[in-house]
Coordinates of C-alpha atoms in Angstrom, one line a residue:
M1 CA 90.6 114.4 110.7
N2 CA 90.1 110.9 112.2
R3 CA 92.7 108.1 111.6
R4 CA 90.5 106.1 109.2
L5 CA 89.7 109.1 107.1
L6 CA 93.3 110.2 107.1
S7 CA 94.4 106.8 105.7
L8 CA 91.8 107.0 103.0
A9 CA 92.7 110.6 102.2
L10 CA 96.3 109.5 101.8
A11 CA 95.2 106.8 99.4
A12 CA 94.4 109.3 96.7
T13 CA 93.4 108.5 93.2
V14 CA 95.7 111.2 91.7
L15 CA 99.2 111.0 93.2
A16 CA 101.3 112.9 90.7
P17 CA 102.8 116.1 92.0
A18 CA 101.3 119.3 90.6
V19 CA 102.6 122.9 90.4
L20 CA 100.7 126.0 91.5
H21 CA 99.3 127.6 88.4
G22 CA 97.9 131.1 88.3
Q23 CA 99.2 134.5 89.4
S24 CA 102.8 135.3 90.0
A25 CA 104.0 136.4 93.4
S26 CA 103.9 140.0 92.3
D27 CA 100.3 139.6 91.1
R28 CA 99.2 138.1 94.4
N29 CA 100.8 141.0 96.3
V30 CA 98.8 143.4 94.1
S31 CA 95.7 141.4 94.9
V32 CA 96.3 141.6 98.6
R33 CA 96.9 145.4 98.4
G34 CA 93.8 145.8 96.4
E35 CA 90.8 143.6 97.2
S36 CA 92.0 141.8 100.4
A37 CA 94.1 144.5 102.1
T38 CA 91.5 144.9 104.9
E39 CA 91.3 141.2 105.7
A40 CA 95.1 140.8 105.6
E41 CA 95.6 143.7 107.9
V42 CA 93.1 142.4 110.4
F43 CA 94.6 138.9 110.3
M44 CA 98.2 140.2 110.9
S45 CA 97.1 142.5 113.7
A46 CA 95.2 139.7 115.4
L47 CA 98.2 137.4 115.1
Q48 CA 100.6 139.9 116.6
A49 CA 98.2 140.7 119.4
I50 CA 97.8 137.0 120.3
E51 CA 101.5 136.5 120.3
R52 CA 102.1 139.6 122.6
L53 CA 99.2 139.5 125.0
H54 CA 97.6 136.0 125.2
M55 CA 97.8 134.5 128.7
N56 CA 99.4 131.4 127.0
T57 CA 102.6 131.8 125.2
Y58 CA 102.6 130.8 121.5
S59 CA 105.5 131.0 119.1
D60 CA 105.2 132.5 115.6
S61 CA 105.5 129.0 114.0
T62 CA 102.7 127.6 116.2
L63 CA 100.3 130.4 115.3
W64 CA 101.0 130.1 111.6
A65 CA 100.6 126.3 111.7
R66 CA 97.2 126.7 113.4
A67 CA 96.2 129.4 111.0
L68 CA 97.0 127.0 108.1
D69 CA 95.0 124.2 109.9
G70 CA 92.0 126.6 110.2
L71 CA 92.3 127.5 106.5
I72 CA 92.2 123.8 105.5
E73 CA 89.3 123.1 107.9
G74 CA 87.4 126.0 106.6
L75 CA 87.3 124.5 103.1
G76 CA 84.8 121.9 104.4
D77 CA 86.8 119.3 102.4
P78 CA 87.5 116.2 104.5
Y79 CA 90.3 115.1 102.2
A80 CA 92.2 118.4 102.0
A81 CA 95.3 118.4 104.1
V82 CA 98.9 119.6 104.4
F83 CA 101.4 116.8 104.9
T84 CA 104.8 116.9 106.6
P85 CA 107.8 115.3 104.8
E86 CA 107.5 112.3 107.2
E87 CA 103.9 111.8 106.3
V88 CA 104.7 112.1 102.6
A89 CA 107.4 109.5 102.9
A90 CA 105.2 107.1 104.8
F91 CA 102.4 107.6 102.3
E92 CA 104.6 107.0 99.3
E93 CA 105.9 103.7 100.9
E94 CA 102.3 102.5 101.6
T95 CA 101.0 103.3 98.1
T96 CA 103.9 102.2 96.1
G97 CA 104.9 99.2 98.2
N98 CA 108.5 100.3 97.8
Y99 CA 111.0 101.2 100.5
A100 CA 114.8 101.1 100.9
G101 CA 115.9 98.2 103.1
I102 CA 117.0 94.6 103.1
G103 CA 113.7 92.8 102.3
V104 CA 112.4 91.2 105.5
Q105 CA 109.3 91.3 107.5
I106 CA 109.9 91.6 111.3
T107 CA 107.7 91.1 114.3
E108 CA 108.2 91.0 118.1
L109 CA 107.9 87.4 119.2
N110 CA 108.8 86.3 122.7
D111 CA 110.0 89.9 123.4
M112 CA 112.5 89.7 120.6
V113 CA 112.5 91.2 117.1
T114 CA 112.2 88.2 114.8
V115 CA 112.4 87.8 111.1
T116 CA 109.0 86.3 110.1
K117 CA 109.3 86.6 106.3
V118 CA 112.2 87.0 103.9
F119 CA 111.2 88.4 100.5
R120 CA 112.8 86.6 97.6
G121 CA 115.3 88.5 95.4
F122 CA 116.3 91.1 97.9
P123 CA 119.5 91.6 99.9
A124 CA 118.5 89.5 103.0
S125 CA 117.4 86.6 100.8
R126 CA 120.5 86.7 98.7
A127 CA 122.7 86.8 101.8
G128 CA 121.0 83.8 103.4
M129 CA 118.8 85.2 106.2
I130 CA 115.9 83.0 107.0
E131 CA 112.6 83.1 108.8
G132 CA 113.2 82.7 112.6
D133 CA 116.4 84.6 112.8
V134 CA 116.3 86.9 115.9
I135 CA 117.8 90.3 115.4
V136 CA 120.2 91.0 118.2
G137 CA 122.3 93.9 116.8
V138 CA 122.3 96.5 114.0
N139 CA 125.6 98.2 113.2
D140 CA 127.2 99.0 116.6
S141 CA 124.0 98.9 118.6
D142 CA 122.6 96.1 120.7
A143 CA 119.1 95.3 119.6
T144 CA 118.0 92.7 122.2
T145 CA 115.6 95.1 123.9
W146 CA 114.4 96.9 120.7
T147 CA 110.9 97.2 119.5
T148 CA 110.0 96.4 115.9
Q149 CA 109.8 100.1 115.0
M150 CA 113.3 100.7 116.4
A151 CA 114.8 97.9 114.4
S152 CA 113.0 99.0 111.2
D153 CA 114.2 102.6 111.6
S154 CA 117.8 101.4 112.0
I155 CA 117.8 98.8 109.2
R156 CA 116.2 101.1 106.6
G157 CA 118.2 103.8 104.9
P158 CA 119.3 105.3 101.6
I159 CA 119.7 102.9 98.6
G160 CA 123.3 101.7 98.2
T161 CA 124.4 102.3 101.8
E162 CA 125.4 99.4 104.0
V163 CA 124.0 98.0 107.2
E164 CA 125.2 95.2 109.4
V165 CA 122.5 93.0 111.0
R166 CA 123.5 90.4 113.5
V167 CA 121.0 87.6 114.2
R168 CA 120.7 84.7 116.6
R169 CA 119.8 81.5 114.8
E170 CA 118.5 78.3 116.5
G171 CA 121.3 75.7 116.6
V172 CA 124.1 78.2 116.0
A173 CA 126.3 79.1 119.0
R174 CA 127.2 82.6 118.1
P175 CA 125.3 85.5 116.4
L176 CA 125.6 85.5 112.6
P177 CA 126.7 88.9 111.1
F178 CA 125.2 89.9 107.7
R179 CA 126.6 93.0 105.9
L180 CA 124.0 94.0 103.5
E181 CA 123.7 96.8 100.9
R182 CA 120.3 98.4 101.1
D183 CA 118.2 98.2 98.0
E184 CA 114.7 99.2 96.9
V185 CA 112.3 96.6 98.1
H186 CA 108.9 96.1 96.5
V187 CA 106.1 94.3 98.5
K188 CA 103.5 93.0 96.1
A189 CA 100.0 94.2 96.4
V190 CA 98.5 91.1 94.7
S191 CA 98.1 87.5 95.8
H192 CA 96.1 84.7 94.2
A193 CA 94.7 81.2 94.6
V194 CA 93.0 78.4 92.7
L195 CA 89.9 77.3 94.6
D196 CA 87.6 74.3 94.2
G197 CA 85.6 74.2 91.0
G198 CA 88.4 75.7 88.9
I199 CA 87.8 79.2 90.2
G200 CA 90.6 81.7 90.3
Y201 CA 90.9 84.1 93.2
I202 CA 92.8 87.4 93.0
H203 CA 93.2 89.6 96.1
L204 CA 94.4 93.2 95.6
D205 CA 95.1 95.0 98.9
R206 CA 96.0 98.4 97.4
V207 CA 96.3 100.0 94.0
A208 CA 100.0 100.5 94.2
R209 CA 102.7 101.0 91.6
N210 CA 102.9 97.9 89.3
S211 CA 99.6 96.5 90.6
A212 CA 98.3 96.2 87.0
R213 CA 101.4 94.2 86.0
E214 CA 101.0 92.0 89.1
V215 CA 97.3 91.3 88.3
D216 CA 98.3 90.6 84.7
E217 CA 100.8 88.0 86.0
A218 CA 98.2 86.5 88.3
L219 CA 95.8 86.2 85.4
R220 CA 98.4 84.3 83.5
E221 CA 98.9 82.0 86.5
L222 CA 95.2 81.5 86.6
S223 CA 94.7 81.0 82.8
G224 CA 93.4 77.5 83.3
T225 CA 90.5 78.5 85.6
R226 CA 86.9 78.8 84.4
A227 CA 85.9 81.8 86.5
L228 CA 87.4 84.6 88.5
V229 CA 86.8 86.4 91.9
V230 CA 88.6 89.7 92.2
D231 CA 88.7 90.8 95.9
L232 CA 88.8 94.5 96.5
R233 CA 87.6 94.5 100.1
R234 CA 89.5 96.8 102.4
N235 CA 91.4 98.2 99.4
P236 CA 91.9 102.0 100.1
G237 CA 92.9 102.8 96.5
G238 CA 96.0 104.4 95.2
Y239 CA 97.2 105.4 91.8
L240 CA 94.8 106.6 89.1
D241 CA 96.8 105.3 86.2
E242 CA 97.1 101.8 87.8
S243 CA 93.3 101.7 88.4
L244 CA 92.7 102.4 84.7
M245 CA 95.2 99.8 83.6
L246 CA 93.6 97.3 86.0
S247 CA 90.2 97.9 84.5
D248 CA 91.7 97.6 81.0
L249 CA 92.8 94.1 81.8
F250 CA 89.2 92.9 82.1
L251 CA 87.5 94.9 79.3
E252 CA 87.6 94.9 75.5
P253 CA 89.2 97.9 73.7
D254 CA 87.5 101.2 73.2
L255 CA 85.2 101.1 76.2
K256 CA 85.0 104.1 78.6
L257 CA 86.8 103.4 81.9
A258 CA 86.1 106.5 83.9
S259 CA 85.7 110.2 83.7
T260 CA 86.4 113.3 85.8
R261 CA 84.5 116.5 86.1
N262 CA 86.6 119.4 87.3
R263 CA 85.9 123.0 88.1
T264 CA 86.5 125.8 85.6
S265 CA 87.2 129.4 86.3
A266 CA 84.5 130.9 88.5
S267 CA 84.3 134.0 86.3
S268 CA 83.9 132.0 83.0
G269 CA 80.4 130.7 83.7
A270 CA 81.2 127.6 81.7
A271 CA 80.1 124.1 82.7
P272 CA 82.6 121.9 84.5
S273 CA 85.2 120.4 82.2
E274 CA 85.2 116.7 81.7
E275 CA 88.0 114.3 80.8
S276 CA 87.6 110.6 80.1
W277 CA 89.7 107.5 79.6
S278 CA 89.0 104.4 77.4
S279 CA 90.3 100.8 77.3
R280 CA 93.0 100.0 74.7
M281 CA 93.9 96.3 75.0
P282 CA 92.0 93.0 74.5
S283 CA 90.7 91.5 77.7
R284 CA 93.2 89.3 79.6
A285 CA 90.3 87.5 81.2
G286 CA 88.6 86.3 78.1
D287 CA 84.9 85.6 78.6
K288 CA 85.2 84.0 82.0
P289 CA 82.4 85.0 84.4
I290 CA 83.8 87.4 87.0
I291 CA 82.7 88.5 90.5
V292 CA 84.2 91.5 92.3
L293 CA 84.0 91.7 96.1
V294 CA 83.7 95.1 97.8
D295 CA 82.9 96.5 101.2
G296 CA 82.7 99.8 103.1
Y297 CA 86.5 100.2 103.0
T298 CA 86.8 99.8 99.2
A299 CA 87.7 103.3 98.2
S300 CA 89.2 105.6 95.6
A301 CA 91.0 103.9 92.8
A302 CA 89.6 100.5 93.8
E303 CA 86.1 102.0 93.3
I304 CA 87.0 103.0 89.8
V305 CA 87.8 99.4 88.9
A306 CA 84.7 98.0 90.5
G307 CA 82.5 100.7 88.8
A308 CA 84.0 100.2 85.4
L309 CA 83.5 96.4 85.4
Q310 CA 79.9 96.8 86.8
D311 CA 78.8 99.4 84.3
H312 CA 80.0 97.3 81.3
D313 CA 78.3 94.2 82.6
R314 CA 81.7 92.5 82.9
A315 CA 81.4 91.6 86.6
L316 CA 78.9 90.9 89.3
V317 CA 79.6 93.0 92.4
I318 CA 79.0 91.3 95.8
G319 CA 79.4 92.7 99.3
D320 CA 78.6 96.1 100.8
R321 CA 78.3 99.6 99.4
T322 CA 81.8 101.1 99.0
F323 CA 83.3 104.0 100.9
G324 CA 82.6 106.6 98.2
K325 CA 85.8 108.5 97.9
G326 CA 85.2 109.7 94.3
V327 CA 87.1 112.9 94.3
V328 CA 90.0 114.1 92.1
Q329 CA 92.8 115.4 94.2
S330 CA 95.7 117.5 93.2
V331 CA 99.0 117.3 95.2
L332 CA 100.8 120.6 95.3
D333 CA 104.4 121.1 96.3
L334 CA 104.9 123.5 99.2
P335 CA 108.1 124.9 100.7
H336 CA 110.2 122.9 103.1
G337 CA 109.2 119.5 101.8
R338 CA 105.5 119.8 102.6
K339 CA 102.7 119.0 100.3
L340 CA 99.1 120.3 100.0
R341 CA 96.3 118.1 98.8
I342 CA 93.0 119.7 97.7
T343 CA 89.9 118.4 95.9
T344 CA 89.6 119.7 92.3
G345 CA 86.8 117.5 90.9
T346 CA 84.9 114.2 91.0
W347 CA 85.2 110.8 89.5
H348 CA 82.4 109.1 87.5
T349 CA 81.9 105.6 86.2
P350 CA 81.5 104.9 82.5
L351 CA 77.7 105.4 82.7
G352 CA 78.1 108.7 84.6
R353 CA 77.6 107.6 88.2
S354 CA 79.4 109.8 90.7
L355 CA 81.6 107.7 93.0
H356 CA 81.6 110.4 95.6
R357 CA 79.6 110.3 98.9
E358 CA 79.4 113.6 100.8
R359 CA 81.0 113.8 104.3
D360 CA 81.5 116.4 106.9
Q361 CA 84.9 117.6 108.1
S362 CA 85.2 114.8 110.6
G363 CA 84.5 112.2 107.9
E364 CA 81.0 111.3 108.9
L365 CA 78.5 110.7 106.0
L366 CA 76.0 113.4 105.4
P367 CA 72.3 112.4 105.3
E368 CA 71.1 111.1 101.9
N369 CA 67.6 111.3 100.4
G370 CA 66.8 107.7 99.6
D371 CA 63.5 108.7 97.9
T372 CA 65.3 110.4 95.0
L373 CA 68.0 107.9 94.3
A374 CA 69.0 108.1 90.7
T375 CA 69.7 105.1 88.5
V376 CA 71.5 104.1 85.3
T377 CA 70.8 101.2 83.0
T378 CA 73.5 99.0 81.5
A379 CA 73.7 97.6 78.0
S380 CA 72.1 94.3 79.2
G381 CA 69.3 96.1 80.9
R382 CA 70.5 95.9 84.5
V383 CA 69.5 98.9 86.6
L384 CA 72.2 100.3 88.9
P385 CA 71.8 102.8 91.7
A386 CA 73.8 106.1 91.3
G387 CA 73.9 107.5 94.8
G388 CA 77.7 107.7 95.4
G389 CA 80.1 104.8 95.8
V390 CA 79.5 101.4 94.1
Y391 CA 76.3 99.6 95.1
P392 CA 76.7 95.8 95.1
D393 CA 74.5 93.8 92.8
L394 CA 74.0 91.4 95.7
T395 CA 74.5 92.6 99.3
V396 CA 76.3 90.2 101.5
G397 CA 77.7 91.5 104.8
P398 CA 80.9 90.4 106.5
D399 CA 81.1 87.6 109.1
T400 CA 79.9 88.7 112.5
L401 CA 81.2 87.3 115.8
L402 CA 78.9 85.1 117.9
L403 CA 78.1 86.4 121.4
A404 CA 80.5 83.8 122.9
E405 CA 83.3 84.9 120.6
R406 CA 82.8 88.6 121.5
E407 CA 82.8 87.7 125.2
L408 CA 86.1 85.8 124.7
L409 CA 87.7 88.9 123.1
S410 CA 86.4 91.1 125.9
A411 CA 87.7 88.8 128.5
A412 CA 91.2 88.8 126.9
A413 CA 91.1 92.6 126.7
E414 CA 90.2 92.9 130.4
A415 CA 93.0 90.5 131.3
E416 CA 95.3 92.6 129.1
A417 CA 96.3 89.3 127.4
P418 CA 98.2 89.8 124.1
L419 CA 96.0 87.5 122.1
G420 CA 97.5 88.5 118.7
L421 CA 101.0 88.2 119.9
R422 CA 100.6 84.7 121.5
E423 CA 98.8 83.7 118.3
A424 CA 101.7 84.9 116.2
E425 CA 104.3 83.2 118.4
V426 CA 102.6 79.8 118.3
A427 CA 101.8 80.1 114.6
F428 CA 105.3 81.0 113.7
A429 CA 106.8 78.0 115.5
R430 CA 104.2 75.7 113.9
A431 CA 104.8 77.1 110.4
Q432 CA 108.6 76.5 110.8
Q433 CA 107.9 72.9 111.9
L434 CA 105.6 72.2 109.0
R435 CA 108.0 73.9 106.5
E436 CA 110.9 71.7 107.6
A437 CA 108.7 68.6 107.3
G438 CA 107.4 69.7 103.8
A439 CA 103.9 69.5 105.2
P440 CA 100.9 71.7 104.3
P441 CA 99.4 74.2 106.9
S442 CA 97.6 72.6 109.8
V443 CA 97.2 73.0 113.6
D444 CA 97.5 69.8 115.6
D445 CA 96.0 69.3 119.1
A446 CA 99.4 69.7 120.8
T447 CA 100.0 73.1 119.1
F448 CA 96.5 74.3 119.9
E449 CA 96.7 73.3 123.5
R450 CA 100.0 75.1 123.8
Y451 CA 98.3 78.2 122.5
V452 CA 95.4 77.9 124.9
E453 CA 97.7 77.4 127.9
S454 CA 99.7 80.5 126.9
L455 CA 96.4 82.5 127.1
R456 CA 95.5 80.9 130.4
S457 CA 98.9 82.0 131.8
D458 CA 98.1 85.5 130.5
G459 CA 95.0 85.6 132.7
V460 CA 92.2 84.7 130.2
P461 CA 89.4 83.0 132.3
A462 CA 89.3 79.2 132.2
D463 CA 85.5 79.2 131.5
R464 CA 86.2 81.2 128.3
L465 CA 89.0 78.9 127.2
D466 CA 87.0 75.7 127.9
D467 CA 83.9 76.8 126.0
P468 CA 83.6 74.7 122.8
V469 CA 82.4 77.7 120.6
E470 CA 85.3 79.9 121.8
R471 CA 87.8 77.2 121.4
G472 CA 86.6 76.7 117.8
Y473 CA 87.1 80.4 117.1
L474 CA 90.6 80.4 118.6
R475 CA 91.5 77.4 116.6
W476 CA 90.2 79.0 113.4
R477 CA 92.3 82.1 114.1
L478 CA 95.4 80.1 114.7
R479 CA 94.9 78.0 111.5
M480 CA 94.5 81.2 109.6
T481 CA 97.7 82.7 111.0
V482 CA 99.7 79.5 110.3
A483 CA 98.4 79.4 106.7
N484 CA 99.4 83.1 106.2
R485 CA 102.9 82.4 107.6
M486 CA 103.4 79.6 105.1
E487 CA 102.3 81.7 102.1
Q488 CA 104.7 81.2 99.2
D489 CA 105.1 83.4 96.1
N490 CA 101.9 85.2 96.9
D491 CA 99.9 82.0 96.5
I492 CA 97.2 82.2 99.2
S493 CA 95.3 79.0 98.3
D494 CA 95.7 77.5 101.8
A495 CA 94.8 80.6 103.7
T496 CA 91.8 81.3 101.5
V497 CA 90.4 77.8 102.1
V498 CA 90.6 78.5 105.9
R499 CA 89.1 82.0 105.4
L500 CA 86.1 80.5 103.5
E501 CA 84.9 79.0 106.8
R502 CA 84.0 82.5 108.0
D503 CA 83.6 84.6 104.8
P504 CA 80.0 84.8 103.7
A505 CA 80.7 87.1 100.6
L506 CA 83.4 84.8 99.2
N507 CA 81.3 81.7 99.9
E508 CA 78.3 83.3 98.0
A509 CA 80.6 84.2 95.1
L510 CA 81.9 80.7 94.8
R511 CA 78.4 79.2 95.1
L512 CA 77.1 81.4 92.2
L513 CA 80.2 80.8 90.0
R514 CA 79.9 77.0 90.4
E515 CA 76.4 77.2 88.8
A516 CA 77.2 79.7 86.0
D517 CA 79.2 79.2 82.9
T518 CA 78.7 82.7 81.4
Q519 CA 78.4 86.2 82.8
R520 CA 74.8 86.3 81.7
E521 CA 74.0 83.1 83.7
L522 CA 75.9 84.7 86.6
F523 CA 73.7 87.8 86.6
A524 CA 70.6 85.6 86.4
A525 CA 71.7 83.4 89.2
A526 CA 72.4 86.5 91.4
D527 CA 69.0 88.0 90.6
V528 CA 67.4 84.8 91.7
A529 CA 69.5 84.7 94.8
K530 CA 68.6 88.3 95.6
R531 CA 64.9 87.7 95.2
M532 CA 65.0 84.6 97.3
L533 CA 66.8 86.4 100.1
D534 CA 64.4 89.3 99.9
Y535 CA 61.6 86.8 100.4
G536 CA 63.4 85.0 103.2
V537 CA 64.2 81.9 101.2
H538 CA 67.8 80.6 101.1
P539 CA 68.9 79.3 97.7
P540 CA 68.7 75.5 97.5
T541 CA 71.8 73.8 96.0
T542 CA 69.9 70.9 94.3
K543 CA 67.3 73.1 92.5
W544 CA 69.6 75.9 91.7
P545 CA 70.6 75.1 88.1
E546 CA 67.0 74.5 87.0
I547 CA 65.8 77.8 88.7
V548 CA 68.5 79.8 87.0
S549 CA 67.8 78.2 83.6
E550 CA 64.1 79.1 84.1
A551 CA 65.0 82.6 84.9
L552 CA 67.2 82.9 81.8
M553 CA 64.2 82.0 79.6
T554 CA 62.6 85.4 80.5
E555 CA 63.6 89.0 79.7
P556 CA 64.4 90.6 81.9
T557 CA 65.6 87.9 84.3
E558 CA 63.9 89.3 87.4
I559 CA 61.6 87.4 89.7
E560 CA 58.8 90.0 90.2
S561 CA 57.0 88.5 93.2
R562 CA 57.1 85.8 95.9
E563 CA 54.5 84.0 93.8
T564 CA 56.8 83.8 90.8
L565 CA 59.5 82.4 93.0
D566 CA 57.2 79.8 94.6
D567 CA 56.1 78.8 91.1
L568 CA 59.7 78.2 90.0
L569 CA 60.4 76.2 93.1
A570 CA 57.3 74.1 92.7
R571 CA 58.1 73.3 89.1
D572 CA 61.4 71.8 90.2
A573 CA 60.0 69.9 93.2

């Protein structure tokens, strides 16, 4: 299984452990003696022969492990897998956002493991550790030559146990020792911002434990805004129950959120069983117009949220078609701390659209028949494709690099220049300087030239570093990193403003929301924009309100031809 698919497989929509139901051990033995005795005998004989006679030596454990791998691969299910205890622990940390440690983010800067962020309310913050502290020792070990992973492995440990971390701090002669009691640390999955035009922006990077509560808190922080953008791009999913609670935050009570269709006994001949969930609470977003951003990495539980809001006409979806991981997975306990994950059903949106896109064992999409694409119709009359995943109402791709920018990155790679590391080092120092001065994020000329010179010293060709386009790209990257370093309390307003310079989907969302006061107006505006783009006409800002108003006077609000569009443009000329 490739790495991208493995990460998405780990981000399952059903993460609760299950038990193996069915026959008892004695029943299974009877089954083997009866129906499957021949196959079992052949398998064991082959296993023993390979162990005794094969030119390469294989241990029993290796052969059994490979047999299990073959069993999983033979299912043709790209998401089925057996996970080791270490993979299970890493997966749970990623999806919950929880781990046992001291509450810091560390990065290798200038060949030293450096504290780049201290999370408030956790042991390191309470003890007085600050950004910029360089970790030089952990317990009895010298850490001056450690990697970030080595430091992380040593600092983390069981909740309630102690760890001593020694740090070097600028202006202090001797290392400072901190004796800290490890605690559960939760890294929030939600960040938010208030953008121009009174538009609230919520970014959800995973559907983790407490994500719904964090989004609810963000909605309260953004209560004074007139519209919302919910960004689910690159969100691999997570917990089913959290995705349902997230959808519930934006919908009125008693609306269907999602459903599953599961297999039944093969011998029963019955249709697949179905289970559904409905909203229970009043919407926390009121009647604000909402846009949801998605892309090809939006998967699993995140697709459930996008699909529910789209089906109920509660959000306009912008971006690219989503990944299409619409499978129900059961996690089964195996001996020795391992777990088995298998697919047991499929997820469907409130209107019955399957979220699943078929893939082969390697994770590659299987061919689709575009001529037979099914559709569903929403309560407002909008027609939505139903071919797996969530189709955006308005397709807007990601920012693409210019040729000169690609050549810069290629030149840096050929020179083996650590572009990201140098960027992080310079940005961290600049962020510290601005924080001490109480100034907002920025990159002055001196800081930028220091960054460029560090790349020149690393062997990046001068013609690349002197090119105006490439310098502009480097400066944007550095500004972005500085803004991220200065993020406070998950408020990403400054970073989002910088991101807007190279984020077509978010820019389109803001442009549409500035011209729409209601969800209906937003759908009409998006329909006009889609037709204009189809006909090669980019939406004009001065004529936009009048064109949308004209479109709203007709039912449905579609522009049926280029002539209709030309007519609307001419009336406003």
